[in-house]
C-alpha cells in the first residue's frame, strides 16, 4: 500500500486511563497529536528533536520523548502525561515536593521532568544525588539551576522509603 503524507490513520490509545481515538498523518509527532488532537496540553514541546526533554511522557510506563515518536506508533499503547499525576485537586507527592523545594519557575520543563522522575523512582527507589543528576541530564531547565529539583526527588525517595518501613 502506498502511503501519502496527507493520508490520515486511526490511532487508538489509552491516555491517562481513558481510551481515546483520533486521526493522524503518518508524519504527525506524538507530542502534537496529544496536545492538538487529544487536548493533553501539559505535554510541552521545546526543541522537537529529542534534546530538551520537555515533551517527555510515559509510554507503557517508560519515559519517552514524545517528539521522537510518531502518533501512529502509539496505536494501542498506554500513554501517561503530567495530567495523570494529581488525584483531582490533590497533587502527587512529587508535585508537592517540587512546590516545597522551589523546583520550578516558569514551569515549561516541569511536566517532562516530572514524568521522567515517575519512571526513574519506579526503577531506582533509593537513588543517590549523582543518580538523580544523571537522570536530570536528559532535561534542560533554564530557570532553576536544578538544585531544587534534585532536592525534591531525593525528598520523595526518602519519604517513600520511610512509608514502606512503617
Ligand atoms: S521537545 Fe521533545 S525533547 Fe525537546
Ligand atoms: S522552570 Fe523554567 S525551564 Fe525549568
Short mmCIF file of C-alpha atoms and ligand atoms in Angstrom, two decimals:
data_model
loop_
_atom_site.label_atom_id
_atom_site.label_comp_id
_atom_site.label_asym_id
_atom_site.label_seq_id
_atom_site.Cartn_x
_atom_site.Cartn_y
_atom_site.Cartn_z
CA UNK A 1 0.00 0.00 0.00
CA UNK A 2 1.36 3.41 -0.94
CA UNK A 3 1.08 5.89 1.94
CA UNK A 4 0.97 9.61 1.26
CA UNK A 5 1.95 12.30 3.77
CA UNK A 6 -1.58 13.69 3.79
CA UNK A 7 -3.27 10.36 4.45
CA UNK A 8 -4.70 10.05 7.94
CA UNK A 9 -4.79 6.90 10.05
CA UNK A 10 -6.93 5.98 13.02
CA UNK A 11 -4.94 5.96 16.26
CA UNK A 12 -6.48 4.50 19.37
CA UNK A 13 -4.60 4.63 22.65
CA UNK A 14 -5.10 4.78 26.38
CA UNK A 15 -4.43 8.31 27.62
CA UNK A 16 -4.30 8.72 31.39
CA UNK A 17 -6.60 5.77 31.90
CA UNK A 18 -9.15 6.58 29.20
CA UNK A 19 -9.41 5.15 25.71
CA UNK A 20 -9.02 7.94 23.17
CA UNK A 21 -9.09 7.94 19.38
CA UNK A 22 -8.11 10.30 16.64
CA UNK A 23 -6.78 10.54 13.10
CA UNK A 24 -3.12 11.24 12.44
CA UNK A 25 -1.00 11.74 9.37
CA UNK A 26 1.95 9.32 9.21
CA UNK A 27 4.36 12.21 9.94
CA UNK A 28 2.48 13.59 12.96
CA UNK A 29 4.61 13.53 16.10
CA UNK A 30 3.06 12.00 19.20
CA UNK A 31 3.51 15.29 21.13
CA UNK A 32 1.42 17.20 18.59
CA UNK A 33 -1.24 14.50 18.49
CA UNK A 34 -1.52 14.52 22.29
CA UNK A 35 -1.70 18.30 22.51
CA UNK A 36 -3.74 19.28 19.49
CA UNK A 37 -5.97 16.28 18.88
CA UNK A 38 -6.44 14.88 22.38
CA UNK A 39 -6.12 18.10 24.43
CA UNK A 40 -3.26 16.97 26.67
CA UNK A 41 -1.67 20.43 26.72
CA UNK A 42 0.50 19.52 29.70
CA UNK A 43 2.79 17.95 27.08
CA UNK A 44 5.21 20.76 26.28
CA UNK A 45 7.13 20.99 23.03
CA UNK A 46 10.51 22.71 23.01
CA UNK A 47 13.29 21.60 20.71
CA UNK A 48 11.33 18.97 18.74
CA UNK A 49 14.43 16.86 18.25
CA UNK A 50 14.94 14.95 21.45
CA UNK A 51 17.26 17.29 23.33
CA UNK A 52 15.30 19.33 25.88
CA UNK A 53 13.06 16.64 27.42
CA UNK A 54 10.06 18.98 27.78
CA UNK A 55 7.81 16.60 25.83
CA UNK A 56 8.53 13.52 27.97
CA UNK A 57 5.56 11.21 28.61
CA UNK A 58 5.26 7.61 29.77
CA UNK A 59 4.64 5.04 27.05
CA UNK A 60 3.64 1.73 28.62
CA UNK A 61 5.22 3.02 31.82
CA UNK A 62 8.55 4.06 30.30
CA UNK A 63 9.65 7.69 29.91
CA UNK A 64 9.89 8.62 26.23
CA UNK A 65 10.34 11.83 24.28
CA UNK A 66 7.03 12.25 22.52
CA UNK A 67 8.63 14.45 19.83
CA UNK A 68 10.70 11.44 18.74
CA UNK A 69 7.73 9.13 18.37
CA UNK A 70 5.08 9.22 15.70
CA UNK A 71 1.44 9.27 16.71
CA UNK A 72 0.80 6.14 14.63
CA UNK A 73 3.45 4.30 16.65
CA UNK A 74 1.40 4.95 19.79
CA UNK A 75 -1.58 2.96 18.46
CA UNK A 76 -2.81 0.58 21.18
CA UNK A 77 -0.19 1.86 23.66
CA UNK A 78 -0.69 3.25 27.17
CA UNK A 79 0.28 6.91 27.46
CA UNK A 80 0.55 8.89 30.68
CA UNK A 81 1.11 12.64 30.76
CA UNK A 82 1.51 15.12 33.60
CA UNK A 83 -2.28 15.38 33.72
CA UNK A 84 -2.33 11.88 35.24
CA UNK A 85 -0.32 12.77 38.34
CA UNK A 86 -2.72 14.73 40.53
CA UNK A 87 -5.71 13.00 42.09
CA UNK A 88 -8.44 15.57 41.40
CA UNK A 89 -7.24 18.60 43.40
CA UNK A 90 -4.56 16.72 45.33
CA UNK A 91 -1.10 16.99 43.84
CA UNK A 92 1.08 13.88 43.78
CA UNK A 93 3.93 13.59 46.27
CA UNK A 94 6.39 14.56 43.54
CA UNK A 95 4.41 17.64 42.56
CA UNK A 96 4.12 18.70 46.20
CA UNK A 97 7.86 18.22 46.70
CA UNK A 98 8.57 20.33 43.60
CA UNK A 99 6.42 23.09 45.07
CA UNK A 100 8.05 22.87 48.52
CA UNK A 101 11.58 22.92 47.10
CA UNK A 102 11.03 25.69 44.54
CA UNK A 103 11.89 23.19 41.84
CA UNK A 104 10.11 25.17 39.15
CA UNK A 105 9.86 28.73 37.99
CA UNK A 106 8.36 29.21 34.52
CA UNK A 107 7.32 25.54 34.55
CA UNK A 108 8.00 24.88 30.88
CA UNK A 109 10.36 21.98 31.60
CA UNK A 110 8.45 20.72 34.62
CA UNK A 111 5.87 18.40 33.05
CA UNK A 112 8.56 16.44 31.23
CA UNK A 113 10.85 16.32 34.24
CA UNK A 114 8.04 15.06 36.45
CA UNK A 115 7.29 12.21 34.05
CA UNK A 116 10.95 11.20 33.92
CA UNK A 117 11.04 11.29 37.74
CA UNK A 118 8.00 9.00 37.93
CA UNK A 119 9.72 6.40 35.77
CA UNK A 120 13.10 6.90 37.47
CA UNK A 121 11.77 6.39 41.01
CA UNK A 122 9.97 3.24 39.90
CA UNK A 123 13.26 1.78 38.69
CA UNK A 124 15.50 3.39 41.32
CA UNK A 125 13.52 3.93 44.54
CA UNK A 126 16.56 4.87 46.63
CA UNK A 127 18.77 6.95 44.36
CA UNK A 128 21.96 8.84 45.17
CA UNK A 129 22.24 12.52 44.33
CA UNK A 130 24.58 11.61 41.45
CA UNK A 131 21.96 9.23 40.02
CA UNK A 132 19.28 11.91 40.23
CA UNK A 133 21.54 14.39 38.48
CA UNK A 134 22.36 11.79 35.83
CA UNK A 135 18.64 11.28 35.17
CA UNK A 136 18.11 15.04 35.01
CA UNK A 137 20.91 15.41 32.49
CA UNK A 138 18.31 14.44 29.88
CA UNK A 139 16.34 17.61 30.62
CA UNK A 140 17.04 21.27 30.05
CA UNK A 141 15.80 23.74 32.66
CA UNK A 142 16.70 27.36 32.04
CA UNK A 143 15.36 28.71 35.34
CA UNK A 144 16.11 26.68 38.44
CA UNK A 145 19.75 25.63 38.38
CA UNK A 146 18.45 22.09 39.13
CA UNK A 147 19.25 22.18 42.87
CA UNK A 148 15.61 22.36 43.97
CA UNK A 149 14.67 19.60 41.55
CA UNK A 150 17.36 17.30 42.93
CA UNK A 151 16.24 18.05 46.49
CA UNK A 152 12.61 17.35 45.60
CA UNK A 153 13.38 13.96 44.05
CA UNK A 154 15.61 12.89 46.95
CA UNK A 155 12.96 14.04 49.44
CA UNK A 156 10.24 11.96 47.75
CA UNK A 157 12.51 8.92 47.58
CA UNK A 158 13.26 9.24 51.30
CA UNK A 159 9.59 9.76 52.17
CA UNK A 160 8.54 6.69 50.20
CA UNK A 161 11.24 4.58 51.87
CA UNK A 162 10.01 5.72 55.29
CA UNK A 163 6.39 5.00 54.38
CA UNK A 164 7.36 1.49 53.32
CA UNK A 165 9.08 0.82 56.62
CA UNK A 166 6.08 1.90 58.72
S1 LIG B 1 10.53 18.77 22.50
FE1 LIG B 1 11.00 16.68 22.67
S2 LIG B 1 12.95 16.61 23.56
FE2 LIG B 1 12.59 18.75 23.23
S1 LIG B 2 11.34 26.05 35.34
FE1 LIG B 2 11.66 27.31 33.58
S2 LIG B 2 12.71 26.00 32.22
FE2 LIG B 2 12.61 24.86 34.04
#
